[in-house]
Tab-separated table of C-alpha atoms and ligand atoms in Angstrom:
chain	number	residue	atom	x	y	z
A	235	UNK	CA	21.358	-127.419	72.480
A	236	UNK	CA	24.764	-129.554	73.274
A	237	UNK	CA	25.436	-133.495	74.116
A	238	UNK	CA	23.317	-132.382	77.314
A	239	UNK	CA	20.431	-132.380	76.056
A	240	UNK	CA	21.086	-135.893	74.625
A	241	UNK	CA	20.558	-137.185	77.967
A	242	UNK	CA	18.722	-140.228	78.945
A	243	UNK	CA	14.857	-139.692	80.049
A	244	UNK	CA	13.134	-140.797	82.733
A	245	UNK	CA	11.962	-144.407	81.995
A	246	UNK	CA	8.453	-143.159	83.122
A	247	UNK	CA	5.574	-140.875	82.107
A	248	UNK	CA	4.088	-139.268	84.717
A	249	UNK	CA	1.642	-137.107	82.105
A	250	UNK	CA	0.405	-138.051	78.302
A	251	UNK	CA	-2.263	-137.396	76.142
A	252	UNK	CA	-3.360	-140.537	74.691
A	253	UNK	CA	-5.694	-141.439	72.043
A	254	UNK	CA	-7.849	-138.390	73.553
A	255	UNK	CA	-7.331	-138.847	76.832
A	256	UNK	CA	-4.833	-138.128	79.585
A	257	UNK	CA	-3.175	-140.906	81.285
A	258	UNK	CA	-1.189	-140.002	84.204
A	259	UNK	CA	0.810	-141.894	86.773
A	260	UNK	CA	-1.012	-141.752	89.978
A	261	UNK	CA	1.928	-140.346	92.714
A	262	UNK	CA	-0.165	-140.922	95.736
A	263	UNK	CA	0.125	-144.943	95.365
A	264	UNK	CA	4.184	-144.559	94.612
A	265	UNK	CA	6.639	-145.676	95.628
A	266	UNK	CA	4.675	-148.559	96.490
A	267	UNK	CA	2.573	-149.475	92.737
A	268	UNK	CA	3.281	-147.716	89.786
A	269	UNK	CA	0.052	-147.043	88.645
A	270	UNK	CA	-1.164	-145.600	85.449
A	271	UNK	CA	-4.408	-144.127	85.316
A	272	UNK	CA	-6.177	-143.031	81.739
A	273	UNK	CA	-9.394	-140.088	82.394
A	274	UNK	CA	-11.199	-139.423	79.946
A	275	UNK	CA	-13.595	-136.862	81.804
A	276	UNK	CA	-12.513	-133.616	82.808
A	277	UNK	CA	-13.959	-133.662	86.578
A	278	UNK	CA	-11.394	-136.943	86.956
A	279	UNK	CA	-8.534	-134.554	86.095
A	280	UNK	CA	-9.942	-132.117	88.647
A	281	UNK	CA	-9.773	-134.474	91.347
A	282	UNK	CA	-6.428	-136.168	90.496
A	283	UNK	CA	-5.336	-132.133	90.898
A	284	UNK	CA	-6.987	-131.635	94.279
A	285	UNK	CA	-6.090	-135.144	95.236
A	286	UNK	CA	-2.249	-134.831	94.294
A	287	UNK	CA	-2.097	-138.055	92.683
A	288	UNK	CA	-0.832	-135.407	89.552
A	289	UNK	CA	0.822	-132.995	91.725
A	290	UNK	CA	4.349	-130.361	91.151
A	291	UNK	CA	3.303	-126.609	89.985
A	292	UNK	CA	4.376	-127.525	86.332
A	293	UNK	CA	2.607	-130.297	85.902
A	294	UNK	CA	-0.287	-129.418	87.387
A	295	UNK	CA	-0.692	-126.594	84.479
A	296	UNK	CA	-0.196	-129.641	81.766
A	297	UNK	CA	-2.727	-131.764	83.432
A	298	UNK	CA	-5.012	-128.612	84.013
A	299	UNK	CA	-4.013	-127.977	80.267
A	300	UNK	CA	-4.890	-131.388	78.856
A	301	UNK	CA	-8.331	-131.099	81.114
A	302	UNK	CA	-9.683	-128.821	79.231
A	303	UNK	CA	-9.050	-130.142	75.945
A	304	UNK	CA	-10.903	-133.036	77.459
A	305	UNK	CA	-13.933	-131.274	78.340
A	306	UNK	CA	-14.070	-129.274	75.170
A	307	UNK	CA	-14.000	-132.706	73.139
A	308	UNK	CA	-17.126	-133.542	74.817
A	309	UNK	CA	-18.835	-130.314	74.879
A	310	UNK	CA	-22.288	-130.748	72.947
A	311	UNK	CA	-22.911	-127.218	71.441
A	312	UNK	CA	-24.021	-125.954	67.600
A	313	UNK	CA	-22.682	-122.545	68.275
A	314	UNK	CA	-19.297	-120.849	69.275
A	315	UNK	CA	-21.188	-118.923	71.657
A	316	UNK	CA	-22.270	-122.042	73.344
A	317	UNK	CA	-19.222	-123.752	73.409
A	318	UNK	CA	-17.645	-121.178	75.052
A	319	UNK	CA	-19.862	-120.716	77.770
A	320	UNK	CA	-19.750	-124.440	78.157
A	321	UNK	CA	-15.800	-124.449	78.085
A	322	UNK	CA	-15.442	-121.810	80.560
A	323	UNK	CA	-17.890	-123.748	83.120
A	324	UNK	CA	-14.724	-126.358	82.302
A	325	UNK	CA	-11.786	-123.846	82.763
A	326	UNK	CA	-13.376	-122.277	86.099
A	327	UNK	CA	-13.623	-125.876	87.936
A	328	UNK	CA	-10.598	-126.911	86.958
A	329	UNK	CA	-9.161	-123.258	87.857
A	330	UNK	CA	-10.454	-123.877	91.770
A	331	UNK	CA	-8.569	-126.744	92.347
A	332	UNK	CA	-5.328	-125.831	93.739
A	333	UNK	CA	-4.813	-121.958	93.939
A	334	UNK	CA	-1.428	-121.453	94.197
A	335	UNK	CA	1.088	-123.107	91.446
A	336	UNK	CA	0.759	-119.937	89.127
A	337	UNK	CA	1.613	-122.818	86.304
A	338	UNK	CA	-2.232	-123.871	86.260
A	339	UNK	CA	-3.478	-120.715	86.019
A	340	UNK	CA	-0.679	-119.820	82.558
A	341	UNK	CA	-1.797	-122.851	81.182
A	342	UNK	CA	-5.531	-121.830	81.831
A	343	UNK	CA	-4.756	-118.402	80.383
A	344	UNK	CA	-2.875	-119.794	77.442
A	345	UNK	CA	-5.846	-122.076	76.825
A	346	UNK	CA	-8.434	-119.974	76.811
A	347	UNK	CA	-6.781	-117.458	74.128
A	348	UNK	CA	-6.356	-120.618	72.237
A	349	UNK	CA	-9.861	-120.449	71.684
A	350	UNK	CA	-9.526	-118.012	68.818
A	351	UNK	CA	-7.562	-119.608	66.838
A	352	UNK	CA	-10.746	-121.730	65.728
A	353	UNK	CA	-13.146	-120.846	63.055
A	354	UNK	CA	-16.056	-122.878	64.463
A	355	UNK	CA	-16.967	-125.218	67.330
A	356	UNK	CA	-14.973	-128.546	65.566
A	357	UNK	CA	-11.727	-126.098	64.662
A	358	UNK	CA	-11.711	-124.585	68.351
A	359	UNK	CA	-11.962	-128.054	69.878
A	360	UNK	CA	-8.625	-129.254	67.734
A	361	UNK	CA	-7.060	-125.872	68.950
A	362	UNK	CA	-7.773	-126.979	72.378
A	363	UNK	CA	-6.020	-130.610	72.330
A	364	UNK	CA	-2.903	-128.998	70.348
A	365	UNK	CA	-2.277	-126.133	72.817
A	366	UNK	CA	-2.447	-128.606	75.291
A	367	UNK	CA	0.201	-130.583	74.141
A	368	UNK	CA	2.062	-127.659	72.897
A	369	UNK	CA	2.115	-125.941	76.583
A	370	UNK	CA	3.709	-129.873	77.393
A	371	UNK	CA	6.082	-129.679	74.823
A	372	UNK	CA	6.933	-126.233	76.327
A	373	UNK	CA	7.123	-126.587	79.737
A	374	UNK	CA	9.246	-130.184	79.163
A	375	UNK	CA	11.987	-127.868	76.771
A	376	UNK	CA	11.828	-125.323	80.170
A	377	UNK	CA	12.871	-128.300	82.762
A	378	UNK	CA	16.103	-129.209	80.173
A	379	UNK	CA	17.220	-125.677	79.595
A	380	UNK	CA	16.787	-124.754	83.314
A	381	UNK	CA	18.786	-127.670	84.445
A	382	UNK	CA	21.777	-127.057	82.381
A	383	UNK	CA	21.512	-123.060	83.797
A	384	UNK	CA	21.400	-124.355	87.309
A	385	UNK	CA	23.567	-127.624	86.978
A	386	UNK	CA	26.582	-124.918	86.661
A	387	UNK	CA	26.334	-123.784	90.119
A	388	UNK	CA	26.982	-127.943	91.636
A	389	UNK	CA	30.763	-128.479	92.562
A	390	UNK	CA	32.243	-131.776	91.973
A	391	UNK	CA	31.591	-133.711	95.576
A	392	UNK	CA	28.585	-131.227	97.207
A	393	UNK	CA	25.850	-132.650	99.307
A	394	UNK	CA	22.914	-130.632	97.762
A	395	UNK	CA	19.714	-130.434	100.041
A	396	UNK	CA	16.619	-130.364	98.333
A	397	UNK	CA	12.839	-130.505	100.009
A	398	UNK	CA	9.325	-131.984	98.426
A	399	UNK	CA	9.475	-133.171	94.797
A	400	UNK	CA	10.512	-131.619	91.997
A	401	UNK	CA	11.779	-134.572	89.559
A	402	UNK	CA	9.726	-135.585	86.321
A	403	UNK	CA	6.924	-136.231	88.216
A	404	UNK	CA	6.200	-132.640	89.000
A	405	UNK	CA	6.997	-130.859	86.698
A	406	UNK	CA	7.869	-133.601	83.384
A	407	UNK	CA	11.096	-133.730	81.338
A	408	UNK	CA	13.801	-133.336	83.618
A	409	UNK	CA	12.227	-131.802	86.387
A	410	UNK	CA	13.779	-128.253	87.876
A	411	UNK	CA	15.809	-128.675	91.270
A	412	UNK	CA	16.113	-132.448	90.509
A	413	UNK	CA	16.436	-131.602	87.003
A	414	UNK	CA	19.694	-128.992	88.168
A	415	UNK	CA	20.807	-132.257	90.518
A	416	UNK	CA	20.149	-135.325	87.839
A	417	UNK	CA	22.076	-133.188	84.999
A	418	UNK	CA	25.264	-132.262	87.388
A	419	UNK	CA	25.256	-135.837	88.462
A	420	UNK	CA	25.243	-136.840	84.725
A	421	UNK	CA	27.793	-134.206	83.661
A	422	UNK	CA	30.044	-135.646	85.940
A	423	UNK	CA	30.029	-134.240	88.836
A	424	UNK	CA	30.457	-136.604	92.190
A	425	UNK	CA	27.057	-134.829	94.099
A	426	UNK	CA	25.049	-136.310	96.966
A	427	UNK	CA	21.800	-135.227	97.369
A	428	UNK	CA	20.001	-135.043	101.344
A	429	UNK	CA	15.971	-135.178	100.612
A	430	UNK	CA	13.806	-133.561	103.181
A	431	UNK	CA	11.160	-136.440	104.344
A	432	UNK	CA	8.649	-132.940	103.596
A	433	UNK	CA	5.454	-133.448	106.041
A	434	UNK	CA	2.696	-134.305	105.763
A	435	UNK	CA	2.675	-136.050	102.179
A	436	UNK	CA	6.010	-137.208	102.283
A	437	UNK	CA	6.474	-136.431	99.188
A	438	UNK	CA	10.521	-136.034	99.350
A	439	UNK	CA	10.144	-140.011	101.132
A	440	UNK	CA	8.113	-141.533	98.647
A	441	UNK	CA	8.744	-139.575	95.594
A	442	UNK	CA	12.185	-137.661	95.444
A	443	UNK	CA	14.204	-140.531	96.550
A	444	UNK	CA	12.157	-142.966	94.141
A	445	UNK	CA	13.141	-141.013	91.202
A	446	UNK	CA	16.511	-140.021	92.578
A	447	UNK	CA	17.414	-144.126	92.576
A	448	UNK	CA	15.768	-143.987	89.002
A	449	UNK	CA	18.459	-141.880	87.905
A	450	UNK	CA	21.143	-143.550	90.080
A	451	UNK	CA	22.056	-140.361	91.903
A	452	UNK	CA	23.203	-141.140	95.608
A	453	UNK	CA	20.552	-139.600	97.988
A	454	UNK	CA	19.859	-140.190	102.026
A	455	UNK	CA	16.733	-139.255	103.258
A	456	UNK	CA	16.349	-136.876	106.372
A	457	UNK	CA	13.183	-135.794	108.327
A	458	UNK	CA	12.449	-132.303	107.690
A	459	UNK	CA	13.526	-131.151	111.362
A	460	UNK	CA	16.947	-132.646	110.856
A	461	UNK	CA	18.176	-130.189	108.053
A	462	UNK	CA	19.406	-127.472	110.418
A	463	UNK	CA	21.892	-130.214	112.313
A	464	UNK	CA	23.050	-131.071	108.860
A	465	UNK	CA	23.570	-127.426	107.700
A	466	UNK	CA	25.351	-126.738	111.168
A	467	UNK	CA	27.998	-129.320	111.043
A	468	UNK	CA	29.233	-128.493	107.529
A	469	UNK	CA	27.462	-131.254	105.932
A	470	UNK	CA	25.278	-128.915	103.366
A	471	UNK	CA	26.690	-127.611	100.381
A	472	UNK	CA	23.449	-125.712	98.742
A	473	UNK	CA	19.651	-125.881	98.921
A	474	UNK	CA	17.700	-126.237	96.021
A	475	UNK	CA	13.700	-126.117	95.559
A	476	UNK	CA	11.353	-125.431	93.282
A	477	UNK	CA	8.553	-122.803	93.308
A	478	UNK	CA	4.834	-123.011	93.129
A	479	UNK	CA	4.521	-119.142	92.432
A	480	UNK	CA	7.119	-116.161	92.386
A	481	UNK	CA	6.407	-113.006	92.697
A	482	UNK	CA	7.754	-109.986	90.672
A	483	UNK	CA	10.136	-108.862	93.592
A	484	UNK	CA	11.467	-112.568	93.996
A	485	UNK	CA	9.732	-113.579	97.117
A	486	UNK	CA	8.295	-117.889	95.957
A	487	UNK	CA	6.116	-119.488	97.593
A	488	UNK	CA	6.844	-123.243	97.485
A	489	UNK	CA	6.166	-126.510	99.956
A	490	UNK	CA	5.920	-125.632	103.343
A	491	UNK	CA	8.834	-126.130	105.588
A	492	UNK	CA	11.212	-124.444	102.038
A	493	UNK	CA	11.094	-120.927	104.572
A	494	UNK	CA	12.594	-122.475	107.485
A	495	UNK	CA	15.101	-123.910	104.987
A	496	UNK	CA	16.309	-120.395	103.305
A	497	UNK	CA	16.492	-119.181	106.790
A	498	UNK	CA	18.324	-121.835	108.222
A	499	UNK	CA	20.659	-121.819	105.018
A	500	UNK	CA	21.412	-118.036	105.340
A	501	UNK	CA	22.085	-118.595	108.923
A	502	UNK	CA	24.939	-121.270	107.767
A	503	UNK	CA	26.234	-119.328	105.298
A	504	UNK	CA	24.852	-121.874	102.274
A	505	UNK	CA	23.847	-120.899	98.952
A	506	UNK	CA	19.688	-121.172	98.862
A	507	UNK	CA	18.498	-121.787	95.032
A	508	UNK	CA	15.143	-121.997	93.714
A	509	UNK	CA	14.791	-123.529	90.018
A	510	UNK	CA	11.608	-122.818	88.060
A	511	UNK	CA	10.569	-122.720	85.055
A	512	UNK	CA	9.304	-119.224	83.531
A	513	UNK	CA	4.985	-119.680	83.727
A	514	UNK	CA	5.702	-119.590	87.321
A	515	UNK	CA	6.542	-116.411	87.858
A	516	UNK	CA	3.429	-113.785	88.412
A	517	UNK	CA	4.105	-110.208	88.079
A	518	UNK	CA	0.985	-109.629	89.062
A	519	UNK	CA	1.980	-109.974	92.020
A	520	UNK	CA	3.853	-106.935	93.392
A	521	UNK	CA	5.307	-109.480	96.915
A	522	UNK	CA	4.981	-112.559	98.036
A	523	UNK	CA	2.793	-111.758	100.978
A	524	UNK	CA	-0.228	-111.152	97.978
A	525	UNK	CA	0.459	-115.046	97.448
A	526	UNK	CA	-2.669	-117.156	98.179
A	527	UNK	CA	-1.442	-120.303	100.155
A	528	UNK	CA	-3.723	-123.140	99.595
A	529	UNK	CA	-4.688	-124.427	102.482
A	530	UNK	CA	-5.482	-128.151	102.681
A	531	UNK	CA	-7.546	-130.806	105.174
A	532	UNK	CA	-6.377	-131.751	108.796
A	533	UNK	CA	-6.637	-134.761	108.444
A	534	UNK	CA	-3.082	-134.811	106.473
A	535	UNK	CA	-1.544	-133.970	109.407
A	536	UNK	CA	-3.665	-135.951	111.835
A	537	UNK	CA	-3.338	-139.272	109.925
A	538	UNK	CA	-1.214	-140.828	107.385
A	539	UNK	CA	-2.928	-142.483	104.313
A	540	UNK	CA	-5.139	-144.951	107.072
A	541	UNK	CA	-3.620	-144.537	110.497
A	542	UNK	CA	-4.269	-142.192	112.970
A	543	UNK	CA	-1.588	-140.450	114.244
A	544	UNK	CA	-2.965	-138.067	116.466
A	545	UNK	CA	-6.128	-138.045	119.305
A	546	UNK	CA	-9.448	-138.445	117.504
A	547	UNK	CA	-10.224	-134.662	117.269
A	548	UNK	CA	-7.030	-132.630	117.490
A	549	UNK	CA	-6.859	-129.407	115.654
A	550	UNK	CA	-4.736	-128.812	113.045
A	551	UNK	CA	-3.571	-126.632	110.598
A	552	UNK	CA	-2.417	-127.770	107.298
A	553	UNK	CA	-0.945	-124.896	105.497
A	554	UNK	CA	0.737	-126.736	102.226
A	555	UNK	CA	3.192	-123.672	101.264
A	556	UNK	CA	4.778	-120.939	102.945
A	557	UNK	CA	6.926	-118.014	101.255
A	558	UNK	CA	10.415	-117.203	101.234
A	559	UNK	CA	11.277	-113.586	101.088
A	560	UNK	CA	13.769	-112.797	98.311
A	561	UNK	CA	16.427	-111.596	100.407
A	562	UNK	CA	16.749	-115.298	101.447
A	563	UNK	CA	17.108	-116.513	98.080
A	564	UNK	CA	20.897	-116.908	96.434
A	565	UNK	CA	19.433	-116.609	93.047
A	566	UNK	CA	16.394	-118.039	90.851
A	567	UNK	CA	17.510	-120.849	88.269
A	568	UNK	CA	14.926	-120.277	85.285
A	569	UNK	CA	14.762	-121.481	82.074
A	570	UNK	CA	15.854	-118.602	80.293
A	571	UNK	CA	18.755	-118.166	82.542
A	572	UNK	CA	19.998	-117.433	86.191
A	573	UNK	CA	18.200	-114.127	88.057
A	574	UNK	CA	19.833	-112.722	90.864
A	575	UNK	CA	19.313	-109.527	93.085
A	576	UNK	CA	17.998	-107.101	91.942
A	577	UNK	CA	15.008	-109.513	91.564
A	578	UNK	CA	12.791	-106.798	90.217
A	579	UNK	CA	14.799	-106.241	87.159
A	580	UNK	CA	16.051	-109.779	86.599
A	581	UNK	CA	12.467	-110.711	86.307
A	582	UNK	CA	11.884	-107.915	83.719
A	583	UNK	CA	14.649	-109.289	81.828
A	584	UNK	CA	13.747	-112.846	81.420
A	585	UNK	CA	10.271	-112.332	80.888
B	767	LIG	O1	1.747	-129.972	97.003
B	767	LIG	P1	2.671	-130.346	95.893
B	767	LIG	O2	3.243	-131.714	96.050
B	767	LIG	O3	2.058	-130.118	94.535
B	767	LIG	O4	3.878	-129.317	96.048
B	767	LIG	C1	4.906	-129.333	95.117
B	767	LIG	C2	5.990	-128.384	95.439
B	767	LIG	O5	5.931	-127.630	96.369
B	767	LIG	C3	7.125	-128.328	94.476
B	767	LIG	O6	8.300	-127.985	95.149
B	767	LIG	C4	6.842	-127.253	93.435
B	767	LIG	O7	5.580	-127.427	92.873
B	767	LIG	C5	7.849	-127.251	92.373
B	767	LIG	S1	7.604	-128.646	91.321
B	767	LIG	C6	8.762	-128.755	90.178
């Protein structure tokens, strides 16, 4: 790859696997304490997963990844047969953490097929740790030849919207629609970036415009319900997101609120983008309405970390993505290049 690629990384880590174990940086105490946090049990990577303190569809499948080389280390069996069952008690728990980035379940996939490549129980358990970090290596390569697809679509001096967080810390390397923003910034290119506040983890507040300042690329943040006035008075150039899962026809399922978004952006006439790396894409799935959307507690939306924000009680409903049918979306910035309609085949192709 060119100079590009020669660009400088983040100056944080938000995944490793370190002297056998995985330290991550925990995202739900940021922006406030950068916290590192080394597990060396598999259950603790489950609940950083379900907890989103390691959160982003791509690197949820490297922590999910790196879990199960964890577990297997400590797996106490004589036999392969053993070991297997063992491992797969591993694979399913941290499997039903968070159904819908399609990245845990490739990295799953990929890691139990890994299993084969070992002779015995010893040779299967060093098969485990160095798929692990080869599905990092991968998915990191993915978020640097995505970006410089995707930074080719910026203009010099566009105000690029972007909702929830899709920097290094979701997805490592360069991250996919900050990784497209970051890398057009760096190229050159005079672009502003509006981040979506994204209810109810704030994870566009706390976490996009932490790493957007990291990388010195101007960005104001908005509430979520002010992107439409934005879009209306000319002040939006493109919208780009990540995706948690895409389906073989194009519809992606991403953080909730990215729907109203496409919508709103079709509405104005501005170009909607979704950047994602390859393993999520599931063509499995026939549509996006086949999409299981995880589904999360009430008490996000009723409080914020300690403080009430709503009457002891008060239902709510906490649905954490929502789907954007295809026709919505401008085109799909992968790592093996840019997919536009016809969806169906594009997918085909880069596959
Ligand atoms: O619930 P989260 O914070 O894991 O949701 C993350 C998103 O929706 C991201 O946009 C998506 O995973 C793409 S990450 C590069």
């Amino acid at each position: 790859m060119g100079k590009e690629t020669e660009l400088k990384k983040a100056d944080y880590q938000p995944i490793e696997w370190l002297d056998g174990k995985v330290r991550i940086l925990d995202q739900t105490l940021l922006p406030r304490e950068e916290v590192y946090l080394d597990l060396d049990d598999y259950r603790d990577v489950a609940s950083a997963i379900r907890e989103l303190k390691v959160r982003g569809a791509p690197i949820i499948g490297i922590a999910g990844a790196y879990g199960v080389a964890l577990g297997a280390r400590k797996i106490n069996a004589d036999n392969t047969d053993d070991f297997l069952k063992n491992l797969e008690n591993i694979i399913d728990t941290i499997g039903a953490t968070r159904p819908t980035a399609r990245n845990l379940f490739f990295a799953l996939e990929r890691m139990k097929q890994a299993t084969v490549k070992g002779k015995n129980v010893p040779d299967i358990k060093k098969s485990l740790v160095e798929e692990a970090v080869q599905i990092h290596r991968e998915e990191t390569d993915a978020t640097h030849h995505l970006s410089l697809f995707g930074a080719e679509l910026l203009k010099d001096g566009w105000t690029v919207l972007t909702h929830c967080n899709t920097g290094p810390l979701a997805a490592s390397g360069y991250g996919t629609a900050l990784g497209v923003i970051i890398t057009a910034y760096r190229q050159g290119r005079k672009i502003k970036v509006l981040a979506d506040e994204t209810r109810p983890l704030l994870q566009g507040a706390r976490l996009t415009t932490w790493e957007l300042e990291k990388a010195g690329v101007p960005v104001t943040l908005i509430t979520d319900s002010m992107a439409g006035y934005f879009m209306a008075k000319g002040g939006v150039d493109c919208v780009i997101t990540g995706a948690d899962r895409i389906a073989a026809n194009g519809d992606t399922a991403n953080k909730i609120g990215t729907y109203t978004l496409a919508v709103l952006a079709k509405e104005n006439k501005i170009p909607f983008y979704i950047a994602a790396p390859v393993s999520t894409i599931d063509i499995s799935l026939k549509t996006g309405e086949q999409i299981h959307i995880e589904e999360r507690k009430a008490e996000e939306v009723t409080r914020f970390q300690s403080v009430t924000t709503a009457p002891e009680g008060t239902l709510a409903a906490n649905p954490a993505f929502d789907v954007t049918p295809h026709q919505y979306i401008t085109a799909i910035i992968t790592d093996k290049g840019i997919i536009k309609e016809s969806y169906l085949e594009g997918i085909k192709r880069v596959l």
